[in-house]
Coordinates of C-alpha atoms in Angstrom, one line a residue:
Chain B
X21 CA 75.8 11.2 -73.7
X22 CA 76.4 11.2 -77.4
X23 CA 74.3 7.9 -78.2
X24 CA 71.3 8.0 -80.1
X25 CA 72.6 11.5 -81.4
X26 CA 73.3 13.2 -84.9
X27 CA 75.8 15.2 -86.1
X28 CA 75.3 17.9 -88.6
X29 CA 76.8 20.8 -87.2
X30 CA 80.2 20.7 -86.4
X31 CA 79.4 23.1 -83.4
X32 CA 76.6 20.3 -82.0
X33 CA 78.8 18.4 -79.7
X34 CA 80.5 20.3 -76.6
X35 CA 84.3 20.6 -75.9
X36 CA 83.4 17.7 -73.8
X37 CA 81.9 15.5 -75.6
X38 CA 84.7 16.0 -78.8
X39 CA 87.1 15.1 -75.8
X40 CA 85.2 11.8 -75.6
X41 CA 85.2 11.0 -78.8
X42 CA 89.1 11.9 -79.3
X43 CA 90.2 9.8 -75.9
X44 CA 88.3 7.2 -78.4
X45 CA 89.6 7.6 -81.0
X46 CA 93.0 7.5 -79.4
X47 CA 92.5 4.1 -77.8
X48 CA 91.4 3.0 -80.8
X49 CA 94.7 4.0 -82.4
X50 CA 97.1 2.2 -79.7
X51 CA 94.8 -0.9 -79.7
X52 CA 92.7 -1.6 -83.0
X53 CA 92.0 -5.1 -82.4
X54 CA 90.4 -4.5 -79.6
X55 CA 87.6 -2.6 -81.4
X56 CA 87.4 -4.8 -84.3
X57 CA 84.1 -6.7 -83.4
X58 CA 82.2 -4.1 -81.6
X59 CA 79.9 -3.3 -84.3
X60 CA 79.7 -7.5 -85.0
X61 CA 75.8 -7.0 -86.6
X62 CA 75.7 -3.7 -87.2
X63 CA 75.0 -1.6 -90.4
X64 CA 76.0 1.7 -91.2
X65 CA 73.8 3.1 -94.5
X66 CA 75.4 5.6 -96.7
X67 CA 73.5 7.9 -98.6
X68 CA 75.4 10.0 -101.2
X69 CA 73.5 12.0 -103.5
X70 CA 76.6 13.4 -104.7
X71 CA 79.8 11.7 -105.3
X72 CA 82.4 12.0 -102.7
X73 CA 84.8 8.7 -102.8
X74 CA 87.0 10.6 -100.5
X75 CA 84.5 11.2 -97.4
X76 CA 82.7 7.6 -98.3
X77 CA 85.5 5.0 -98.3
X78 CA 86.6 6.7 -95.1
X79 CA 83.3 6.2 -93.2
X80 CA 82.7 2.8 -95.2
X81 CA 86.6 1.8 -94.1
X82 CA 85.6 2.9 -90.2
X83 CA 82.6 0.8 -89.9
X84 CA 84.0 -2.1 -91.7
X85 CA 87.3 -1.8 -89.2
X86 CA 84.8 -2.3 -86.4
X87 CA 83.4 -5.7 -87.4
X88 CA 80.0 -3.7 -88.8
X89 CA 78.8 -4.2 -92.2
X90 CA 77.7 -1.7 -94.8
X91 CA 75.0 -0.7 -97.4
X92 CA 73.7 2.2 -99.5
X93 CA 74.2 4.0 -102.9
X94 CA 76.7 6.8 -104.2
X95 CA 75.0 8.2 -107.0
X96 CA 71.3 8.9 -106.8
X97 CA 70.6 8.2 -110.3
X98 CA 70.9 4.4 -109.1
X99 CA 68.5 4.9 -106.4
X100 CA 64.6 6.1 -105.4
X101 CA 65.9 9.3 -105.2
X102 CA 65.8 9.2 -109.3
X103 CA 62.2 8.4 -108.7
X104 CA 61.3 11.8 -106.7
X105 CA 61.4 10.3 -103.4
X106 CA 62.0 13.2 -100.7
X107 CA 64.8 12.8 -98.0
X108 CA 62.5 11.9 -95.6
X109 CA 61.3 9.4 -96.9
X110 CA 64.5 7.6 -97.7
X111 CA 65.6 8.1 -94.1
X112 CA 62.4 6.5 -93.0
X113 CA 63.2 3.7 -95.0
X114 CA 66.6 3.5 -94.5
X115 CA 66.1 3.6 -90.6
X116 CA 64.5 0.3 -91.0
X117 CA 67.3 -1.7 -92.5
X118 CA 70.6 0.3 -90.8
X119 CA 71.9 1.6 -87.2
X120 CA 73.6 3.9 -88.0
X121 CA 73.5 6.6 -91.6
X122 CA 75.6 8.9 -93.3
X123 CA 74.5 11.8 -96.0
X124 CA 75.6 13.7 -98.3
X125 CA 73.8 16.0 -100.6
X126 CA 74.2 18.6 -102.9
X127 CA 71.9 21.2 -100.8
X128 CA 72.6 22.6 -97.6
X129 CA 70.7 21.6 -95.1
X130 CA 69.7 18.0 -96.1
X131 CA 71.2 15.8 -93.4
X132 CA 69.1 18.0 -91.0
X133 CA 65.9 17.4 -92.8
X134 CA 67.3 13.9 -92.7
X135 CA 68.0 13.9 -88.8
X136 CA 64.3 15.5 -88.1
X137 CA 62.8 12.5 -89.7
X138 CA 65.0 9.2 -89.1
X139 CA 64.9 7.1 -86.3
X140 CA 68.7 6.3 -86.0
X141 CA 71.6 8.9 -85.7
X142 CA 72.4 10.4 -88.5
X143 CA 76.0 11.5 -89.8
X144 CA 76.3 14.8 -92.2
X145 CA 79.1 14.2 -94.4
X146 CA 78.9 17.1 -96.5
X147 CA 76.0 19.6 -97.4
X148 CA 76.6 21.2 -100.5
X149 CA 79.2 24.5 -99.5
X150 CA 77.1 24.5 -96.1
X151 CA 78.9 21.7 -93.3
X152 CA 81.3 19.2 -93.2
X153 CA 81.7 18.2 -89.5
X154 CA 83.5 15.0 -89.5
X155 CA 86.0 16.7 -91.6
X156 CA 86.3 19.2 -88.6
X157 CA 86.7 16.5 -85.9
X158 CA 89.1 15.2 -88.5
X159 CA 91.1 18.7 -88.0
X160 CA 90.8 18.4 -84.5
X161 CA 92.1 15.0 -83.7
X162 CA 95.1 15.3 -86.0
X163 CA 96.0 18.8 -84.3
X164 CA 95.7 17.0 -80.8
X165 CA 97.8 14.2 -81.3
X166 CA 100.4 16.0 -83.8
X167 CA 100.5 19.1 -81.5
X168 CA 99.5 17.4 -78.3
X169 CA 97.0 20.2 -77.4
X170 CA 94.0 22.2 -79.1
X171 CA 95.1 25.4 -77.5
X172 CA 97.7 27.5 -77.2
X173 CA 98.2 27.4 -80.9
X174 CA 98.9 30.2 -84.2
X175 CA 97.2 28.6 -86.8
X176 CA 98.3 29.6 -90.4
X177 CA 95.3 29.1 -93.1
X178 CA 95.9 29.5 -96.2
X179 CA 94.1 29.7 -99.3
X180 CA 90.2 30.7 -99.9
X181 CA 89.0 31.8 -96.8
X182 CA 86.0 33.2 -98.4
X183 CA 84.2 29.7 -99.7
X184 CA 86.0 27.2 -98.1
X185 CA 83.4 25.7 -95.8
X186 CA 86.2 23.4 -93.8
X187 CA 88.1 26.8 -93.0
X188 CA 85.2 28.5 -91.4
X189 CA 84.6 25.4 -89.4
X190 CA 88.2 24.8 -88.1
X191 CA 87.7 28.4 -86.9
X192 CA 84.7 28.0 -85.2
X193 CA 85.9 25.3 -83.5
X194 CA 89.1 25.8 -82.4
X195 CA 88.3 29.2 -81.5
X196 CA 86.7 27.0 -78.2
X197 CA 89.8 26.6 -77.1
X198 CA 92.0 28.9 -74.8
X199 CA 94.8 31.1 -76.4
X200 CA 94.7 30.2 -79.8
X201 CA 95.7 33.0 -82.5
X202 CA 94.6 33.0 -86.4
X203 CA 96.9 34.0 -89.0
X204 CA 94.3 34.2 -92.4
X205 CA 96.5 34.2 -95.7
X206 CA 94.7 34.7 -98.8
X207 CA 94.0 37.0 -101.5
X208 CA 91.8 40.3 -101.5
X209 CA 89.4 38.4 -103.5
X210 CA 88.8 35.6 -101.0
X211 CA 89.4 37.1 -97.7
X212 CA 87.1 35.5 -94.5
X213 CA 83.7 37.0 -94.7
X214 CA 82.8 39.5 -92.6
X215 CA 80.2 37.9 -90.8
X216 CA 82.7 35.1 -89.3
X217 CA 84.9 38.0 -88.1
X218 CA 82.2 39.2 -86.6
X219 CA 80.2 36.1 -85.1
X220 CA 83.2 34.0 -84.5
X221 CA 86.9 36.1 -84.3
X222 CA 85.6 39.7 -82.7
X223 CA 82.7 37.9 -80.6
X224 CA 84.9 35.4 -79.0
X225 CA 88.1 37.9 -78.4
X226 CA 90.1 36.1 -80.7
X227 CA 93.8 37.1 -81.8
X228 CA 93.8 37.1 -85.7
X229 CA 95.7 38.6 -88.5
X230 CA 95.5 38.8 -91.9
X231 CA 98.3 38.7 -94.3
X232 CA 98.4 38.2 -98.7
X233 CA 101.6 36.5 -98.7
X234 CA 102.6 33.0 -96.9
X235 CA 106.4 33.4 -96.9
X236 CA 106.3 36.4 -94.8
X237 CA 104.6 34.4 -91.7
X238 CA 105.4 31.3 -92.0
X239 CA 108.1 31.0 -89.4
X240 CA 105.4 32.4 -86.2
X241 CA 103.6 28.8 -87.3
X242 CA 102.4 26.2 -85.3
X243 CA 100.3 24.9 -88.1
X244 CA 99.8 25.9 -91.6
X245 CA 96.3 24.6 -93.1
X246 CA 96.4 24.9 -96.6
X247 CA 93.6 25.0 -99.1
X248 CA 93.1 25.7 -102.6
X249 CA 92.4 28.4 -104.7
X250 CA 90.6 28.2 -107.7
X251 CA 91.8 30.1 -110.5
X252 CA 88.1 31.1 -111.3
X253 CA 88.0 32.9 -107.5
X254 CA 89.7 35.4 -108.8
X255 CA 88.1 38.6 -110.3
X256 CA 91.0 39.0 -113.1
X257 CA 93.7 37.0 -114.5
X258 CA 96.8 39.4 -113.7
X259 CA 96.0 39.0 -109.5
X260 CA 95.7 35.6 -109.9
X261 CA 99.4 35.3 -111.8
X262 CA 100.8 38.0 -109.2
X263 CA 99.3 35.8 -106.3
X264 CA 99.2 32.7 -107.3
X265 CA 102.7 31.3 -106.5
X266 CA 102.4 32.9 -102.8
X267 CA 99.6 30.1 -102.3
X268 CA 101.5 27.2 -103.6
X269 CA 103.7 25.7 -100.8
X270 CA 106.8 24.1 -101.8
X271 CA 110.2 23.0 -100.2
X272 CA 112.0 26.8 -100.3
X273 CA 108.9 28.2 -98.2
X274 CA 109.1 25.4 -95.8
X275 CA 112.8 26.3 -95.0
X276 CA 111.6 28.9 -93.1
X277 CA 109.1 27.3 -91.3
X278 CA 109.8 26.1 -87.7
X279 CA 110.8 22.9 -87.2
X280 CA 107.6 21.6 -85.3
X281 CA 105.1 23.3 -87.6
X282 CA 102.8 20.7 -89.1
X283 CA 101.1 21.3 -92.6
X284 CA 97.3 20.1 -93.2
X285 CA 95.4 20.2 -96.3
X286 CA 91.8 18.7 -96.5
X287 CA 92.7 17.1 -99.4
X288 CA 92.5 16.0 -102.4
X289 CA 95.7 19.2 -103.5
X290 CA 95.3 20.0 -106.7
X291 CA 98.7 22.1 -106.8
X292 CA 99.0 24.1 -103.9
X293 CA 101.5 21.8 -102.5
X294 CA 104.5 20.9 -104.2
X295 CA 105.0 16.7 -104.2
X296 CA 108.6 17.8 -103.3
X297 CA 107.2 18.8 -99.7
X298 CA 105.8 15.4 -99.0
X299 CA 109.2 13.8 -98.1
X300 CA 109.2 16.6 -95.6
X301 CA 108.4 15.2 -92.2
X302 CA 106.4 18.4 -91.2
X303 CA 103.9 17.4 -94.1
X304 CA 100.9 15.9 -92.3
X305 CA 98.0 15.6 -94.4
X306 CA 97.9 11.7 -95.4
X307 CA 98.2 11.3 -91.3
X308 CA 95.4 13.4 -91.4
X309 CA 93.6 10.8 -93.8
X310 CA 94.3 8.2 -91.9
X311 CA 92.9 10.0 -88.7
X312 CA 90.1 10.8 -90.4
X313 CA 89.0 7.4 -90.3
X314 CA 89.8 6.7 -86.8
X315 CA 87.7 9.7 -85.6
X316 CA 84.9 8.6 -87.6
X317 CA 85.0 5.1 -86.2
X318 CA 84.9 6.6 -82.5
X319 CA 82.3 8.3 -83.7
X320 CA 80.1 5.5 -84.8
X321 CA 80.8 3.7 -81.7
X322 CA 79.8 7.0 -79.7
X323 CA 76.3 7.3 -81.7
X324 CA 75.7 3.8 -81.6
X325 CA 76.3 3.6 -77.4
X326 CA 78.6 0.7 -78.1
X327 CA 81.6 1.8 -76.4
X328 CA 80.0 1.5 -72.8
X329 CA 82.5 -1.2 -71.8
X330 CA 85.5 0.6 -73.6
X331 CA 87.5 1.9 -70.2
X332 CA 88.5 5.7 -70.4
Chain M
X28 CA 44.7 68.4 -92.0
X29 CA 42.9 65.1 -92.6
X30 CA 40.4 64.2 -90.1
X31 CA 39.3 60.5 -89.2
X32 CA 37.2 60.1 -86.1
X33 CA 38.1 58.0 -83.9
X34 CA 36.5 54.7 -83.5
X35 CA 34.6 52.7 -80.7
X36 CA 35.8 49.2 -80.6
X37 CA 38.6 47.8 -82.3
X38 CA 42.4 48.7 -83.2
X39 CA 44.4 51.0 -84.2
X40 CA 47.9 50.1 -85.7
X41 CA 49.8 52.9 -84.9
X42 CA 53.7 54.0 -85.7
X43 CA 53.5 52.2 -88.9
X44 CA 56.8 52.7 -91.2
X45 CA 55.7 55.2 -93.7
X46 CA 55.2 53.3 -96.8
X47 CA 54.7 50.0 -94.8
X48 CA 50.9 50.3 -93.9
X49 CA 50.0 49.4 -97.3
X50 CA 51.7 45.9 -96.6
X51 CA 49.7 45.4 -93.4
X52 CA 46.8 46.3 -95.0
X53 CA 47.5 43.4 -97.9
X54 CA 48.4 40.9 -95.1
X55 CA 45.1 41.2 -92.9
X56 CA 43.1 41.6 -96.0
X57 CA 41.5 44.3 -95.1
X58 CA 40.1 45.4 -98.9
X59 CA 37.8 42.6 -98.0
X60 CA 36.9 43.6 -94.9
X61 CA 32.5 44.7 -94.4
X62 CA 33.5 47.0 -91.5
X63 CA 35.0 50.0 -91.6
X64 CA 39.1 50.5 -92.1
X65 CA 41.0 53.6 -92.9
X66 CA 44.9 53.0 -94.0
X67 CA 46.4 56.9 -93.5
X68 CA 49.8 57.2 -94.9
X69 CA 52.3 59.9 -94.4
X70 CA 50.7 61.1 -90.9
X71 CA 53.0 63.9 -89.5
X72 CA 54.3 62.5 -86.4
X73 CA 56.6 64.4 -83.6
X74 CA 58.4 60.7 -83.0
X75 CA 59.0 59.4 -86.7
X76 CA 58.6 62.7 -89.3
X77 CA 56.4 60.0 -91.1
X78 CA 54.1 57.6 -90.0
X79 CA 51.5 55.5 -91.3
X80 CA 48.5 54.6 -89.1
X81 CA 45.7 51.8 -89.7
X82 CA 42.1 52.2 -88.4
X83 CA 39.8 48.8 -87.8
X84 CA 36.3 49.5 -86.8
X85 CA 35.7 46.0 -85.5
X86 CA 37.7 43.5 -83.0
X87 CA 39.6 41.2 -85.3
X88 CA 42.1 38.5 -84.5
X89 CA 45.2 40.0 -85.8
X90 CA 48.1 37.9 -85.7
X91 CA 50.9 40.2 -83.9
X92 CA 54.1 38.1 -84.7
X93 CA 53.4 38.4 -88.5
X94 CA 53.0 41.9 -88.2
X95 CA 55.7 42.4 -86.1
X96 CA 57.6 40.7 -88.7
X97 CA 56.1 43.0 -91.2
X98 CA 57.3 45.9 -89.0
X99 CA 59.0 45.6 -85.4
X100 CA 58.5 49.1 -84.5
X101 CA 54.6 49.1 -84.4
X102 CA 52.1 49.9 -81.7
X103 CA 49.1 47.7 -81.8
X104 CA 45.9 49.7 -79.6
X105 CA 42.9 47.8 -78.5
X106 CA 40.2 49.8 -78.1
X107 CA 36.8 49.2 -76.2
X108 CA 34.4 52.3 -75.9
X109 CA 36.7 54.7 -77.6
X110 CA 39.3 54.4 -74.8
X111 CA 42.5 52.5 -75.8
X112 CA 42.4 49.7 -72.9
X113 CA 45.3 47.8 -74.1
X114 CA 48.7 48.8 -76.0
X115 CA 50.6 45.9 -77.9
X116 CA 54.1 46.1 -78.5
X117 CA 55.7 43.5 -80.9
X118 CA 58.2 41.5 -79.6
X119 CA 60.5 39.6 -82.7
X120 CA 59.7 35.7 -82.0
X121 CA 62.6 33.7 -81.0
X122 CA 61.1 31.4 -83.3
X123 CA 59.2 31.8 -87.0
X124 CA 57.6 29.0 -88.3
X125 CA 56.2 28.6 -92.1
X126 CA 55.8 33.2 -92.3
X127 CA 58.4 33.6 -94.1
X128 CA 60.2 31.1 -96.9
X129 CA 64.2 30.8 -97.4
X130 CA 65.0 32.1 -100.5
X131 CA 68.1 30.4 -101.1
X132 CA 68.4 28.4 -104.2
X133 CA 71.2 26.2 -102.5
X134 CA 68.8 25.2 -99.5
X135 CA 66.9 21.9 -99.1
X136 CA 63.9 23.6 -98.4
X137 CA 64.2 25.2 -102.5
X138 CA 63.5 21.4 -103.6
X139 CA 61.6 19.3 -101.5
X140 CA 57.9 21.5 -100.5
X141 CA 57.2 19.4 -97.4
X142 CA 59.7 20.9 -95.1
X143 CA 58.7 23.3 -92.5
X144 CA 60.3 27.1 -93.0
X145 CA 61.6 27.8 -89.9
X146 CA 63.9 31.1 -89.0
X147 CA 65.5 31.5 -85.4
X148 CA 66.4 35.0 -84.5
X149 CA 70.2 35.6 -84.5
X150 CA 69.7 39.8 -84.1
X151 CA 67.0 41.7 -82.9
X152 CA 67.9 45.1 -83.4
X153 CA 68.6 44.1 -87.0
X154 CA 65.6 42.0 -87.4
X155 CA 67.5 39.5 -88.5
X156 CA 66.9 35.6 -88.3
X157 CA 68.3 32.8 -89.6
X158 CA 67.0 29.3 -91.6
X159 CA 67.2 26.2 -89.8
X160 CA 68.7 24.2 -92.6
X161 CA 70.8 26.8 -94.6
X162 CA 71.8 29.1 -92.1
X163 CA 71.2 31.9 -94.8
X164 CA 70.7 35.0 -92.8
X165 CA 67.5 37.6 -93.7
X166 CA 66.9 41.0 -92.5
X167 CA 63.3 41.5 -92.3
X168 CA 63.6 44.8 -94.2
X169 CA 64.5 42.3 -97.4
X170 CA 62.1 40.1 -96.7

C-alpha cells in the first residue's frame, strides 16, 4: 500500500511496489485521458530551495496532466524560508494548503526532516549530492519499457562514478534484479567508491567490471548510461585531455554498439554526447524525459490512494 | 607496582583502551565527584598489553550506551560488599539518539538546530553507524 507514503530514498519502495507504480505508469501511457481528472481538486505543493526547472516542470507537468492543480515557490529568496523559517515548519504549513509536496534542497537529508514533520506524503526531488529517487524510478521505467525487462541486463555507465548520485542509485536499484552485470567506465580519478562496491556490488554477488575506455565495451551493451564529467574532477589537466574524448559518445562509437543497445543520460548533456547521435534511433534520453513525467504522475496517484478504481 | 585497594560498593570500569579512560572520566564527570574515584592508566594486562581501569567508590547511574560508544570493548563491574555481583558488557545500540552530532557540513542537521541526531548502526565490529539524514558514515574511533 503506497498511499499516504513518502519517498526519499530510492531504496524505500519494494520491487513490488515499483512494479505497481510502473504497471501505472504504463496504463497511463496507452490511455492518458483516462487519468486526466483523477486529481480534479487536488494540489501538489512544490518546494524548491534550489533551482531545478528540469525536475520541477516535470512534477508540475504530472500533476497538472492529472486534472490537479499546483502551488509553491522555486527560489527561497521569494519565500519564508528567506525569513529563517526551518523545514519543518514550512511543511507544517504547507500540509495545510496541499495533498500532496515535493522538495528540493541544497542539503542532504532535508525532505526526510520534511517527511518526519508533514502530514501529507512527501516527494524528495533532490537533496543536495545525497538522493534523487524519482530520477531512479525514471531510470527504471524507461529500462522496462525500452528493454522490456529489469533483469537480465549489462548495463554500461559511463562517466563520474565517483559523485554522480543518479549512478549509485541506478546501481542500487537495479542490482534488485536477477542477472544483471555492471560494466563501470570512467576515469582513475572518478572511479565508484569503495563503499558501493562493497555494500551494493560484492554484498549482493553482482557481476561488474571496470574499464577507462568506452569504445572497447561498447558492443557487450544492453544499455549505455552516460553521465558527465567535469573537467574540474580531474586531478591534472593532461588526464583529462588524454581521457576526455573516451567519455564523449558520438556517431563512430555507436557503430559498434549493438543494434538494440539503448543510450540514457539524466540530462541536461553538456558535451558528452555528440548532437550527431540524436538522429540515432538507439539514443533514448528525451524518451527518458518524457517517462520521467509519466512515472511521476503514477506516483502521485499511488501516494495520494487515488488509483483505487484504476484496474491492473 | 601501584596499589589501589579495592572498593566496597560501586564500579569498576575495567578493560578500558589505554589512553581512553581519561575520556570516560570527562564524560561521567567524575573531577566533580565528593566520593572517591581513581582513573589508572597504563595497567599491565595479560589480555590487552595496556589497559586503563576506573575506580568509583559509590553506586552511580552510569549511562552504559554512551560509554560503550566511548569504547565497545569495556567491562563495566558492579560491586556490592567488595564482591563483583554483576559484570556489564556493552552492547553497540542499534539506535543513537542526540550522543553523538553529524559532522557533515552538507547535512540538514549542520543548519537547522531542532533536528534530532540520530545514528543507526550499519557495522558493529567497526563501530560504525550511520546519520539518518546524510547517510555519512562514522567510526566511533573518529568520533
Amino acid at each position: 500500500m503506497l498511499k499516504g507514503r513518502h519517498l526519499i530514498d530510492p531504496m524505500d519502495f519494494s520491487v513490488q511496489e515499483l512494479e505497481e507504480i510502473f504497471k501505472l505508469a504504463e496504463q497511463i501511457i496507452s490511455n492518458p485521458k483516462d487519468f486526466s481528472h483523477l486529481c480534479d481538486g487536488k494540489i501538489l505543493a512544490t518546494l524548491f530551495y534550489e533551482p531545478s526547472t528540469r525536475t520541477r516542470l516535470s512534477f508540475e507537468s504530472a500533476m497538472l496532466k492529472l486534472g490537479g492543480k499546483v502551488l509553491g515557490f522555486y527560489e527561497p529568496n521569494s519565500s519564508s524560508v528567506a525569513k529563517g523559517e526551518s523545514v519543518a515548519d514550512t511543511i507544517r504549513t504547507i500540509s495545510c494548503y496541499a495533498d500532496i509536496a515535493v522538495i528540493r534542497h541544497p542539503k542532504e537529508g532535508a525532505p526526510k526532516v520534511a517527511s518526519m514533520y508533514s502530514d501529507i506524503p512527501v516527494i524528495n526531488a533532490g537533496d543536495g549530492g545525497h538522493q534523487h529517487p524519482t530520477q531512479t524510478l525514471t531510470d527504471l521505467l524507461t529500462i522496462r519499457i525500452l528493454k522490456g525487462r529489469l533483469f537480465n541486463l549489462t548495463i554500461g555507465i559511463c562517466g563520474d562514478l565517483k559523485f554522480g548520485r543518479t549512478v549509485h542509485s541506478l546501481l542500487k536499484a537495479m542490482s534488485r534484479y536477477e542477472n544483471n552485470k555492471f560494466i563501470l567506465i570512467s576515469p582513475e580519478e572518478l572511479k565508484i567508491p569503495d563503499y558501493i562496491k562493497k555494500e551494493v556490488l560484492r554484498k549482493g554477488n553482482i557481476d561488474f567490471i571496470e574499464n577507462e575506455k568506452l569504445e572497447e565495451v561498447i558492443d557487450s551493451l544492453d544499455i549505455l548510461y552516460m553521465t558527465r564529467v567535469q573537467r574540474e574532477r580531474f586531478f591534472n589537466e593532461e588526464d583529462y585531455i588524454r581521457l576526455k574524448d573516451s567519455y564523449i559518445l558520438d556517431a563512430e562509437k555507436m557503430k559498434k554498439a549493438p543494434k538494440d543497445m539503448i543510450v540514457l543520460h539524466p540530462l541536461p548533456r553538456v558535451n558528452e554526447i555528440a548532437y550527431e547521435v540524436d538522429s540515432d534511433p538507439r539514443a533514448c534520453y528525451f524518451k527518458q524525459a518524457k517517462y520521467g513525467m509519466f512515472v511521476r504522475m503514477a506516483l502521485i496517484l499511488k501516494l495520494l490512494g487515488v488509483d483505487e478504481h484504476v484496474n491492473d | 607496582m601501584l596499589t589501589i585497594n579495592s572498593i566496597k560498593k560501586g564500579i569498576v570500569i575495567d578493560h578500558i583502551k589505554a589512553g581512553t579512560g581519561i575520556k570516560i572520566f570527562n564524560y561521567l564527570a567524575l573531577n566533580k565527584a565528593d566520593f572517591s574515584v581513581a582513573l589508572i592508566i597504563n595497567a599491565s594486562s595479560s589480555k590487552m598489553g595496556k589497559k586503563d581501569m576506573i575506580k568509583i567508590e559509590n553506586a552511580i547511574d552510569v549511562d552504559i550506551t554512551a560509554l560503550g560508544l566511548i569504547d565497545p570493548n569495556i567491562t563495566i563491574n558492579i560491586i556490592k560488599d567488595e564482591n563483583i555481583v554483576e559484570k556489564i558488557y556493552p552492547k553497540l545500540p542499534e539506535k543513537v539518539e542526540d550522543i553523538i552530532t553529524c559532522k557533515n557540513p552538507r547535512c540538514i542537521t549542520s543548519m537547522e538546530n531542532y533536528i534530532p541526531h540520530e545514528f543507526y548502526l550499519v557495522d558493529e565490529s567497526k563501530g560504525e553507524y550511520r546519520c539518518r539524514y546524510c547517510d555519512e558514515i562514522y567510526r566511533l574511533t573518529e568520533i
